Short mmCIF file of C-alpha atoms in Angstrom, two decimals:
data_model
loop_
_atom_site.label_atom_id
_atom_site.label_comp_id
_atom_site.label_asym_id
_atom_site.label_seq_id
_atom_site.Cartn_x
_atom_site.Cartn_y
_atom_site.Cartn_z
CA UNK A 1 29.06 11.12 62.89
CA UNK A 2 30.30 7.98 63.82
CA UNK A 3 28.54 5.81 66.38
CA UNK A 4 31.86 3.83 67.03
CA UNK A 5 33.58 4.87 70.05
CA UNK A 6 37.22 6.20 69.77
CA UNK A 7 39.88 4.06 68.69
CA UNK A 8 37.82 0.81 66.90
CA UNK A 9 37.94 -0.46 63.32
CA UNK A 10 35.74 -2.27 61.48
CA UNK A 11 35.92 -4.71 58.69
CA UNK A 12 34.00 -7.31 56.88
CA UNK A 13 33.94 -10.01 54.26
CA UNK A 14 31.71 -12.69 52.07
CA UNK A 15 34.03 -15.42 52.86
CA UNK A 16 31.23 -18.06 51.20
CA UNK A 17 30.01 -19.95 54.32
CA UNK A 18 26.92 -19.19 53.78
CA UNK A 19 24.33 -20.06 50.75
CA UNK A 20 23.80 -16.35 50.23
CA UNK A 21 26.44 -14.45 48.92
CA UNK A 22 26.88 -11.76 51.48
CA UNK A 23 29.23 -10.52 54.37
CA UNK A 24 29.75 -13.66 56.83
CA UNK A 25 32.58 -12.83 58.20
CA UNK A 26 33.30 -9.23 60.62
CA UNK A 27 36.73 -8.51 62.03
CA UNK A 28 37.13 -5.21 64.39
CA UNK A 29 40.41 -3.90 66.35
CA UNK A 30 41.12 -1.63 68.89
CA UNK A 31 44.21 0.81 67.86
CA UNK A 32 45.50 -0.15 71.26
CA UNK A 33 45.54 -3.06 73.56
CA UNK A 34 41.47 -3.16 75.32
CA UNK A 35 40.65 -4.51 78.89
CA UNK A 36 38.57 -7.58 78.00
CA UNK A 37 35.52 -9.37 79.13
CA UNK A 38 33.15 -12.10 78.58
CA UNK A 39 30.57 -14.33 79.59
CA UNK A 40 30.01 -17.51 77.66
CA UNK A 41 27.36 -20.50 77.48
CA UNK A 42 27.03 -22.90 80.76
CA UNK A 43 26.10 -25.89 78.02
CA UNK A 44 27.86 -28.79 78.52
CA UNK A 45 28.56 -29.11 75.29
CA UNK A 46 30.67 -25.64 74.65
CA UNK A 47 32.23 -24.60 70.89
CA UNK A 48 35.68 -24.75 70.05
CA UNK A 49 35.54 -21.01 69.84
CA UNK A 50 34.08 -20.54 73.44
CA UNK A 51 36.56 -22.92 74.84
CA UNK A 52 39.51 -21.36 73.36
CA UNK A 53 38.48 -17.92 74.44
CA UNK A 54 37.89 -18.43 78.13
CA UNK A 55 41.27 -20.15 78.15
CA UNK A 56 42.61 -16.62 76.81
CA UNK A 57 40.95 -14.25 78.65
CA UNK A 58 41.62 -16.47 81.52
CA UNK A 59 45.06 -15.83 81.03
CA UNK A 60 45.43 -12.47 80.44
CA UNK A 61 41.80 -9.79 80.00
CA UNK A 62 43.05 -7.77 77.36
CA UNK A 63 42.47 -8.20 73.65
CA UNK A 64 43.20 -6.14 70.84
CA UNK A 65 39.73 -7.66 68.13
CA UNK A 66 36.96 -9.79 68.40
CA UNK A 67 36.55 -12.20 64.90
CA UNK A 68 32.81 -13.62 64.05
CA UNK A 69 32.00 -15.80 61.26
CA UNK A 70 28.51 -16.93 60.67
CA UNK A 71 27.44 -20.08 59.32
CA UNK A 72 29.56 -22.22 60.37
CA UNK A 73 28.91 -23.05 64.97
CA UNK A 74 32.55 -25.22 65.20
CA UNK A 75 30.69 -27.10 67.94
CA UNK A 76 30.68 -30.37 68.36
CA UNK A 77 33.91 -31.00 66.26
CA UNK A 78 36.54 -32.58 68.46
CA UNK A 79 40.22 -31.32 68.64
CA UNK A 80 40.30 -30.53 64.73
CA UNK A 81 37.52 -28.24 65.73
CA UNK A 82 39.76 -26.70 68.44
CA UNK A 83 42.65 -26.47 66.05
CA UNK A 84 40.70 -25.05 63.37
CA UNK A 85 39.68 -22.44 65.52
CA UNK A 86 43.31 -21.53 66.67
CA UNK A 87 44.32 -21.13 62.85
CA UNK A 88 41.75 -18.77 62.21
CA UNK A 89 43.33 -16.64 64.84
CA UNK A 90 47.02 -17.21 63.41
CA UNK A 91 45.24 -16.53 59.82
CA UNK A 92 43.16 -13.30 60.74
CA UNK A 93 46.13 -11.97 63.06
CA UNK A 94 49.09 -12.62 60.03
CA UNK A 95 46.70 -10.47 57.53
CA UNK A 96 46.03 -8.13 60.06
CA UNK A 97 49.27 -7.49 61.60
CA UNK A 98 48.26 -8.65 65.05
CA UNK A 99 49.34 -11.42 67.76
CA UNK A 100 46.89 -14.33 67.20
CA UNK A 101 46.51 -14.09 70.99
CA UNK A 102 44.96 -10.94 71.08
CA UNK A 103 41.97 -12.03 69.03
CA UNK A 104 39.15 -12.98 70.63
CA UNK A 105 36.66 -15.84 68.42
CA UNK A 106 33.19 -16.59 68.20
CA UNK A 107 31.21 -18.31 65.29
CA UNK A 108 27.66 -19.21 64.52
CA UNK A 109 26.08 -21.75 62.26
CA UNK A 110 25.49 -25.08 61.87
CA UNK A 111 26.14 -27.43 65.08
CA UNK A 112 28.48 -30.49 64.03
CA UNK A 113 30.31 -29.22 60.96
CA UNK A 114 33.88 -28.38 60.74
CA UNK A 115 35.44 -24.62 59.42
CA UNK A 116 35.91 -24.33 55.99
CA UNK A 117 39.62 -23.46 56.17
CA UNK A 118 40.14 -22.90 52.65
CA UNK A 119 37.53 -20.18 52.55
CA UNK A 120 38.86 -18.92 55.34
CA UNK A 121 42.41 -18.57 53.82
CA UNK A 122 41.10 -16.68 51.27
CA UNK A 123 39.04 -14.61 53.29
CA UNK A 124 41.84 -13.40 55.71
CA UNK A 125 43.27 -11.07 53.13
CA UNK A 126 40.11 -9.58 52.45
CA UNK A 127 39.06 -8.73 55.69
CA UNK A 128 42.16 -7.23 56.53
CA UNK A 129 42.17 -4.78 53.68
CA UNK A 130 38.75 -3.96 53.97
CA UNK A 131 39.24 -2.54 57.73
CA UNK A 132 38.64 0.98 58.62
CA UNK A 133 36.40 0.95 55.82
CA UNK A 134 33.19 -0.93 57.60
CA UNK A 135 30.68 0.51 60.76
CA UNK A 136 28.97 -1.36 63.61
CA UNK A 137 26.21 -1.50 61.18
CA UNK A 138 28.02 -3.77 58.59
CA UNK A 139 29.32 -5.82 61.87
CA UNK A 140 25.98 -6.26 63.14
CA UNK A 141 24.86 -7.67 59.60
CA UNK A 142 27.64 -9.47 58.81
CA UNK A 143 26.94 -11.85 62.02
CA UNK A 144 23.75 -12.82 61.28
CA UNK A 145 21.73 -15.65 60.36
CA UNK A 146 18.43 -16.26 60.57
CA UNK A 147 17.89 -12.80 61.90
CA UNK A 148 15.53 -10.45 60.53
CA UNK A 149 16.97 -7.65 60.94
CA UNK A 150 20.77 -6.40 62.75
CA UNK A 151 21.19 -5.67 66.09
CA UNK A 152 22.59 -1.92 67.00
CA UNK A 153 22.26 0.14 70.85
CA UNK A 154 24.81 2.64 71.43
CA UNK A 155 25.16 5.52 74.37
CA UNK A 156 26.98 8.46 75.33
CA UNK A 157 27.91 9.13 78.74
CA UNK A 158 28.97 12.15 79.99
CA UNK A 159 31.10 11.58 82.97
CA UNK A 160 32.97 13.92 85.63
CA UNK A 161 35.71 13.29 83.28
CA UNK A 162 34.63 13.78 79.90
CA UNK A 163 32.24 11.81 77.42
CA UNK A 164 32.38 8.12 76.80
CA UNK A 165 30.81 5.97 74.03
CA UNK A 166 29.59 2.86 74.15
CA UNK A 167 28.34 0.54 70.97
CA UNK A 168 26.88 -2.90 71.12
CA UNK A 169 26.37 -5.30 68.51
CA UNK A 170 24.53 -8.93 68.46
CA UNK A 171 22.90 -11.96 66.67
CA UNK A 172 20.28 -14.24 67.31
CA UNK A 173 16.33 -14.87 66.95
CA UNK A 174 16.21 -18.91 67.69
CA UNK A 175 17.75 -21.05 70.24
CA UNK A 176 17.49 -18.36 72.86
CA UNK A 177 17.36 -18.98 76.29
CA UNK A 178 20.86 -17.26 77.47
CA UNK A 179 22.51 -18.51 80.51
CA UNK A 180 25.27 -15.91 81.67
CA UNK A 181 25.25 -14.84 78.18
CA UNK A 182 23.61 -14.42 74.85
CA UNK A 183 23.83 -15.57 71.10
CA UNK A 184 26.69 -13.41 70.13
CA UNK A 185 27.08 -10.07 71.50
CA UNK A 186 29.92 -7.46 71.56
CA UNK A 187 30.12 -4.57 73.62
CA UNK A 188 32.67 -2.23 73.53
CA UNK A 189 33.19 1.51 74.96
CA UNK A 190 36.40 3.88 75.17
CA UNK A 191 36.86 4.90 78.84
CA UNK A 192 39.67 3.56 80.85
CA UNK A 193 38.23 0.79 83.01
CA UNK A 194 39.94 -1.81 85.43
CA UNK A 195 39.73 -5.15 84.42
CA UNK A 196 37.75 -6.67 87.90
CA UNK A 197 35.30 -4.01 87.73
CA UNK A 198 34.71 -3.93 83.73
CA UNK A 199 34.10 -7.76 84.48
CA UNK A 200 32.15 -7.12 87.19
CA UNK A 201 30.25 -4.62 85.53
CA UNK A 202 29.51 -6.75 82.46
CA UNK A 203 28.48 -9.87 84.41
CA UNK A 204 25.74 -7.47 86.30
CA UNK A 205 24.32 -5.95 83.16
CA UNK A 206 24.06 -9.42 81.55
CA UNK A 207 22.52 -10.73 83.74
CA UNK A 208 19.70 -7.90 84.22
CA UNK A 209 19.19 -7.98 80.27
CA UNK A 210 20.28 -11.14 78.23
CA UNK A 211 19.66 -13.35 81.33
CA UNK A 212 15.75 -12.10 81.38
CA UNK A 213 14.95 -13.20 77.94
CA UNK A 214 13.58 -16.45 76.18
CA UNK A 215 12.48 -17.15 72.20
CA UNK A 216 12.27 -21.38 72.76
CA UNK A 217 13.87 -22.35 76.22
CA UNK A 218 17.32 -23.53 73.98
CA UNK A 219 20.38 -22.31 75.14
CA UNK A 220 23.17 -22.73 72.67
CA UNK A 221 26.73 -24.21 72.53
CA UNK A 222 28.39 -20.78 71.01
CA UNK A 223 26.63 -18.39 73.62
CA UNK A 224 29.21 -15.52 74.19
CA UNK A 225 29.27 -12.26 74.89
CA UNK A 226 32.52 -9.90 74.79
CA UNK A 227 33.14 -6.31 75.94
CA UNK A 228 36.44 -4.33 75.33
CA UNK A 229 36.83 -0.98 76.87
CA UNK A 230 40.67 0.28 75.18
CA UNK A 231 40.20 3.96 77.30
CA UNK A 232 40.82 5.74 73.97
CA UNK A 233 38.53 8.36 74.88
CA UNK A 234 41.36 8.81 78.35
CA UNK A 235 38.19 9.31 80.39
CA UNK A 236 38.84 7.12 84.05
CA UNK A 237 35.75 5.14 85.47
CA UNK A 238 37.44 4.98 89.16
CA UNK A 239 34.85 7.43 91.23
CA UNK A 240 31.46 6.26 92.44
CA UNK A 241 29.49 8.80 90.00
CA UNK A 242 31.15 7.42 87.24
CA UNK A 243 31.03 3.71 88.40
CA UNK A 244 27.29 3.98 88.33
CA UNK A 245 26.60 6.25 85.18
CA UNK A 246 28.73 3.85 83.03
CA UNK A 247 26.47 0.64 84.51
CA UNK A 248 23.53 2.17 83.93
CA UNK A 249 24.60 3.12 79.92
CA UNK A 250 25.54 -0.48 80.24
CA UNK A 251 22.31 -1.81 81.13
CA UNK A 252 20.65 0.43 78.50
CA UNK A 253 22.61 -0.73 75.96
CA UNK A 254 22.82 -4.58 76.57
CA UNK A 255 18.91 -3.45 77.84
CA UNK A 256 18.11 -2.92 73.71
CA UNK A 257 20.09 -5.66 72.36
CA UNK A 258 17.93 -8.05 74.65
CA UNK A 259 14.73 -6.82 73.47
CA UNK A 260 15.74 -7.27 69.79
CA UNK A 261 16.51 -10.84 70.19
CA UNK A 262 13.01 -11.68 71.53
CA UNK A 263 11.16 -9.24 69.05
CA UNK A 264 13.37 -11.00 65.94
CA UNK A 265 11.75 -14.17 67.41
CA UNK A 266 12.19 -16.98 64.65
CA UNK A 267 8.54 -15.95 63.40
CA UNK A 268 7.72 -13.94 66.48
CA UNK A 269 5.22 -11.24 66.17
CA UNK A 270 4.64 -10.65 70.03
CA UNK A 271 7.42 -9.63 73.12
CA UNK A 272 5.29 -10.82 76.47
CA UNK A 273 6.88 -8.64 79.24
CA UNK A 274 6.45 -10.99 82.31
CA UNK A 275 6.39 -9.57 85.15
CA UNK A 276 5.89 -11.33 88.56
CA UNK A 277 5.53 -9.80 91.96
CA UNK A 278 4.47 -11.09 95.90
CA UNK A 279 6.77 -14.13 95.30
CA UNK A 280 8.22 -15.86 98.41
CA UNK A 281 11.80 -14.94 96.73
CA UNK A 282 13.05 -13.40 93.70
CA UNK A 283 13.99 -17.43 92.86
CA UNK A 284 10.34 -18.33 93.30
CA UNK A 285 9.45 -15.16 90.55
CA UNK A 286 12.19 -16.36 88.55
CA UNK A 287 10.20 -20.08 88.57
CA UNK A 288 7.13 -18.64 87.54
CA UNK A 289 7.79 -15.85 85.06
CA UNK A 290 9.97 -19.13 83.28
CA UNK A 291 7.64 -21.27 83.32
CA UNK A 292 4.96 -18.72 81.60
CA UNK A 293 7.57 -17.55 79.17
CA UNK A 294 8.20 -20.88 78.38
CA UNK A 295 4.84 -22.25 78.39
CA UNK A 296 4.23 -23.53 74.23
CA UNK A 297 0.32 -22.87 74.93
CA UNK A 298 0.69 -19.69 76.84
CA UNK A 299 2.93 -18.76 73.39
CA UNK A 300 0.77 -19.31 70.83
CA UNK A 301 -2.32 -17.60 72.91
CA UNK A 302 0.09 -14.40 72.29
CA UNK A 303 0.30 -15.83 68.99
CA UNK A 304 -3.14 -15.86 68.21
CA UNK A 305 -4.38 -12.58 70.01
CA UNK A 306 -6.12 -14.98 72.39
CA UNK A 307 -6.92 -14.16 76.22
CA UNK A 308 -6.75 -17.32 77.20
CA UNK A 309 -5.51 -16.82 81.16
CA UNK A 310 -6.21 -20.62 81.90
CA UNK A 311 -2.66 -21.06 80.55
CA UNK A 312 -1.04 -18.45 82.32
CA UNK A 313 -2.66 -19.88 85.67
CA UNK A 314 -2.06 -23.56 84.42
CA UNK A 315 1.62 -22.43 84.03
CA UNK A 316 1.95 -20.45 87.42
CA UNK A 317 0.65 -23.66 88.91
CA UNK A 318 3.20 -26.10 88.33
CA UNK A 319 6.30 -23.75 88.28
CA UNK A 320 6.92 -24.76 91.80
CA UNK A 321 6.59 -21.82 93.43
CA UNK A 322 5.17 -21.57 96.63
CA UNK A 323 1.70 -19.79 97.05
CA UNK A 324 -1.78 -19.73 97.63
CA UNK A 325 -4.00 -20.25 94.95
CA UNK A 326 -6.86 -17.86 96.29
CA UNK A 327 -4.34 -15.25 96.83
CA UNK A 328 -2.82 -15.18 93.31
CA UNK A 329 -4.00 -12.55 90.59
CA UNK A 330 -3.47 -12.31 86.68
CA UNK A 331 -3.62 -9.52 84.51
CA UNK A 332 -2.73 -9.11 80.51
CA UNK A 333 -2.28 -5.57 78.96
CA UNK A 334 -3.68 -3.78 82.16
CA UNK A 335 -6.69 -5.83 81.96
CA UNK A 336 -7.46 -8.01 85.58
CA UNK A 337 -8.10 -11.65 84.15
CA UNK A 338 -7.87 -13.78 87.60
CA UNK A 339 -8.61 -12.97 91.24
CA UNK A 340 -9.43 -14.83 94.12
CA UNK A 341 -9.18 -18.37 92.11
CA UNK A 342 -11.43 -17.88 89.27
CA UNK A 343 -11.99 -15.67 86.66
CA UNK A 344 -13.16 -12.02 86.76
CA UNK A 345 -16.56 -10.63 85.67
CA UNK A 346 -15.21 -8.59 82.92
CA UNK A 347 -15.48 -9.15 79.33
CA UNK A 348 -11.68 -9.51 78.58
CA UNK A 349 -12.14 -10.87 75.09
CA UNK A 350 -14.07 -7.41 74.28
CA UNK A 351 -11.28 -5.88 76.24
CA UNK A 352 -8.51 -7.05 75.06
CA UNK A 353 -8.97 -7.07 71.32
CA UNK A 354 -7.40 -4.16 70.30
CA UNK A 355 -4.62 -4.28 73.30
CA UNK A 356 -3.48 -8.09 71.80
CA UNK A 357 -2.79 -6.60 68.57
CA UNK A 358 0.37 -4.71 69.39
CA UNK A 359 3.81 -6.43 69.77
CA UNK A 360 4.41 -5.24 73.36
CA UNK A 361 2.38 -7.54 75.75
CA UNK A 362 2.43 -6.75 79.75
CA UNK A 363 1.73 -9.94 81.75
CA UNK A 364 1.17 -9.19 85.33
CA UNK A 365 1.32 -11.50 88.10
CA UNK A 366 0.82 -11.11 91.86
CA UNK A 367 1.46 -14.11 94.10
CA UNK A 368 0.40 -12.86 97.40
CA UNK A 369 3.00 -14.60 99.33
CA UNK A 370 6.33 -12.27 99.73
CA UNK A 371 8.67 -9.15 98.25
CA UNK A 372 10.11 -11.51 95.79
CA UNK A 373 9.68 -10.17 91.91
CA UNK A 374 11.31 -10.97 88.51
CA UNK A 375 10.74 -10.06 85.22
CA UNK A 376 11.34 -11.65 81.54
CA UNK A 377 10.58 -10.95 77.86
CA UNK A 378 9.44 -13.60 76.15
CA UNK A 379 8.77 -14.55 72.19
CA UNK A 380 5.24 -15.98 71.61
CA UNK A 381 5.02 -19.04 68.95
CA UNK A 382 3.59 -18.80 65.46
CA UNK A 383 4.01 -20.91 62.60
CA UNK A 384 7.29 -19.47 60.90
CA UNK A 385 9.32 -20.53 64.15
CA UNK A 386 8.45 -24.09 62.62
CA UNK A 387 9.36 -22.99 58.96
CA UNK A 388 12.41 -21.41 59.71
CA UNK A 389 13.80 -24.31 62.05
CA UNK A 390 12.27 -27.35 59.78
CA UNK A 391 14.37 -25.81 56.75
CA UNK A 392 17.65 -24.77 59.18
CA UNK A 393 20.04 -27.03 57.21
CA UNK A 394 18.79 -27.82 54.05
#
């Protein structure tokens, strides 16, 4: 049984953007005009096909397909960048049979370099025929690049209406530190939504999921997320039941898609779950649990199976958060490291040896000074990360 929910095709194609000769291109469409969605990078420096898309879902929040090539970022690349982008619409839509401005872009790659429009040309044709005849699956794969693995979450929902499906799909494993977004994500589900509160809803889950993760602390130029709902399954999401049963499948699916981002860390063996409590305010947790996730030396302590709390405490200490030292306490897998300013008279190396071998790492911290908590996963640092992003473009 399909995984897709009702009324979405699929389709994808080896265009050639990439060295490898494999699917780099993924194309799907909703039978029927979808209520559309997104949330997009806050760098100042956005991608051709980020600012083309807010300008169209700005206009009007519907969509009928979401296009995604890989390889190739089309950031950076001035206003033949921007056109470029527009005539991959006109080219995808023409082969497809659909209005150009119902197509929603995104692209990854290579900062700085323009699209390869004769590949793309080419390409078009292909992808057209070849939809209907692709999953998620292929989708998820064809939008990679220097993931490990794809990226897949989906849900059922029953509702007081009837059952809804939901399916998401993303890339990354470097440069990930979203901001109101992610890599490259789509979302999309089959119950009839309104726009505001699809929005609404999507904005929320983001930023409960994608928003709470980190790999390096890099946030890219092509960040975007979409979600289409096309209510091809004719179940309504009006009533409060069905409000909050669709956010929740929401959060669990966006919930997944964030985790596999920081466990396909660019050489990442560890996910540190960060979780900080007794702050002043949930801004002050925020501070802290960032400044730990994005400590290099806290990283490759993870890294290295070592319990080495001086860096946690090191990093709690100049987050900026406001605290009292003697009040603040650390603990690593469920093991109490730091209490009442120095270390505790355990023997946490002993401990912790067999707990620092698994990928899932809880980091605990209590602040002592208020109800404020946050929580983030976060990537330790190993060698490959270096491999990987030293050999990026050649």
């Amino acid at each position: 049984m399909s995984i897709a929910p009702q009324g979405f095709r699929f389709a994808v194609a080896a265009a050639g953007f990439r060295k490898e000769n494999r699917p780099d291109l993924a194309l799907l469409v909703s039978d029927v005009p979808a209520v559309a969605a997104g949330t997009f990078t806050q760098n100042r420096f956005p991608a051709a096909p980020v600012v083309v898309a807010k300008a169209m879902l700005a206009e009007r929040p519907e969509a009928r397909a979401v296009v995604i090539n890989s390889g190739q970022a089309n950031a950076c690349t001035g206003d033949e960048g921007m056109r470029n982008c527009r005539l991959t619409l006109e080219l995808v839509g023409r082969a497809a049979g659909l209005d150009p401005s119902a197509v929603l872009p995104a692209s990854t790659g290579v900062i700085g370099a323009q699209l390869k429009m004769d590949l793309w040309e080419k390409a078009a044709p292909v992808l057209a025929a070849n939809l209907g005849q692709s999953t998620p699956e292929d989708f998820a794969s064809a939008i990679m690049t220097t993931d490990a693995f794809p990226k897949l979450s989906h849900r059922e929902v029953a509702l007081p209406g009837g059952v809804v499906r939901l399916v998401g799909m993303a890339k990354g494993a470097g440069m990930i530190c979203p901001n109101m977004a992610t890599m490259l994500s789509v979302v999309l589900c089959d119950a009839e939504v309104e726009a505001s509160l699809w929005q609404k809803l999507l904005r929320e889950a983001v930023d409960q999921t994608f928003n709470r993760v980190t790999v390096d602390g890099d946030t890219s130029t092509n960040d975007t997320l979409y979600g289409l709902t096309n209510g091809a399954s004719g179940v309504a999401v009006a009533d409060g039941e069905s409000v909050a049963a669709l956010s929740a499948a929401l959060v669990s699916v966006l919930g997944d898609l964030a985790y596999m981002l920081v466990q396909d860390g660019e050489g990442a063996s560890k996910v540190a779950r960060i979780h900080v409590t007794g702050a002043r305010s949930d801004a002050d947790a925020e501070r802290v649990a960032r400044t730990v996730g994005h400590s290099q030396l806290v990283k490759t302590a993870l890294y290295g199976r070592d319990a080495n709390w001086g860096r946690i405490v090191a990093a709690v200490g100049r987050s900026g958060a406001e605290f009292e030292p003697e009040d603040v306490r650390v603990s690593l897998c469920g093991v109490e490291l730091f209490r009442n300013g120095q270390p505790t008279d355990l023997d946490f190396d002993a401990l912790l040896e067999e707990p620092l071998k698994r990928r899932d790492l809880p980091i605990d911290i209590i602040l002592g000074a208020g109800p404020g908590s946050y929580t983030l996963l976060a990537s330790d640092l190993g060698h490959e990360y270096v491999n990987v992003n030293a050999d990026y473009r050649s």
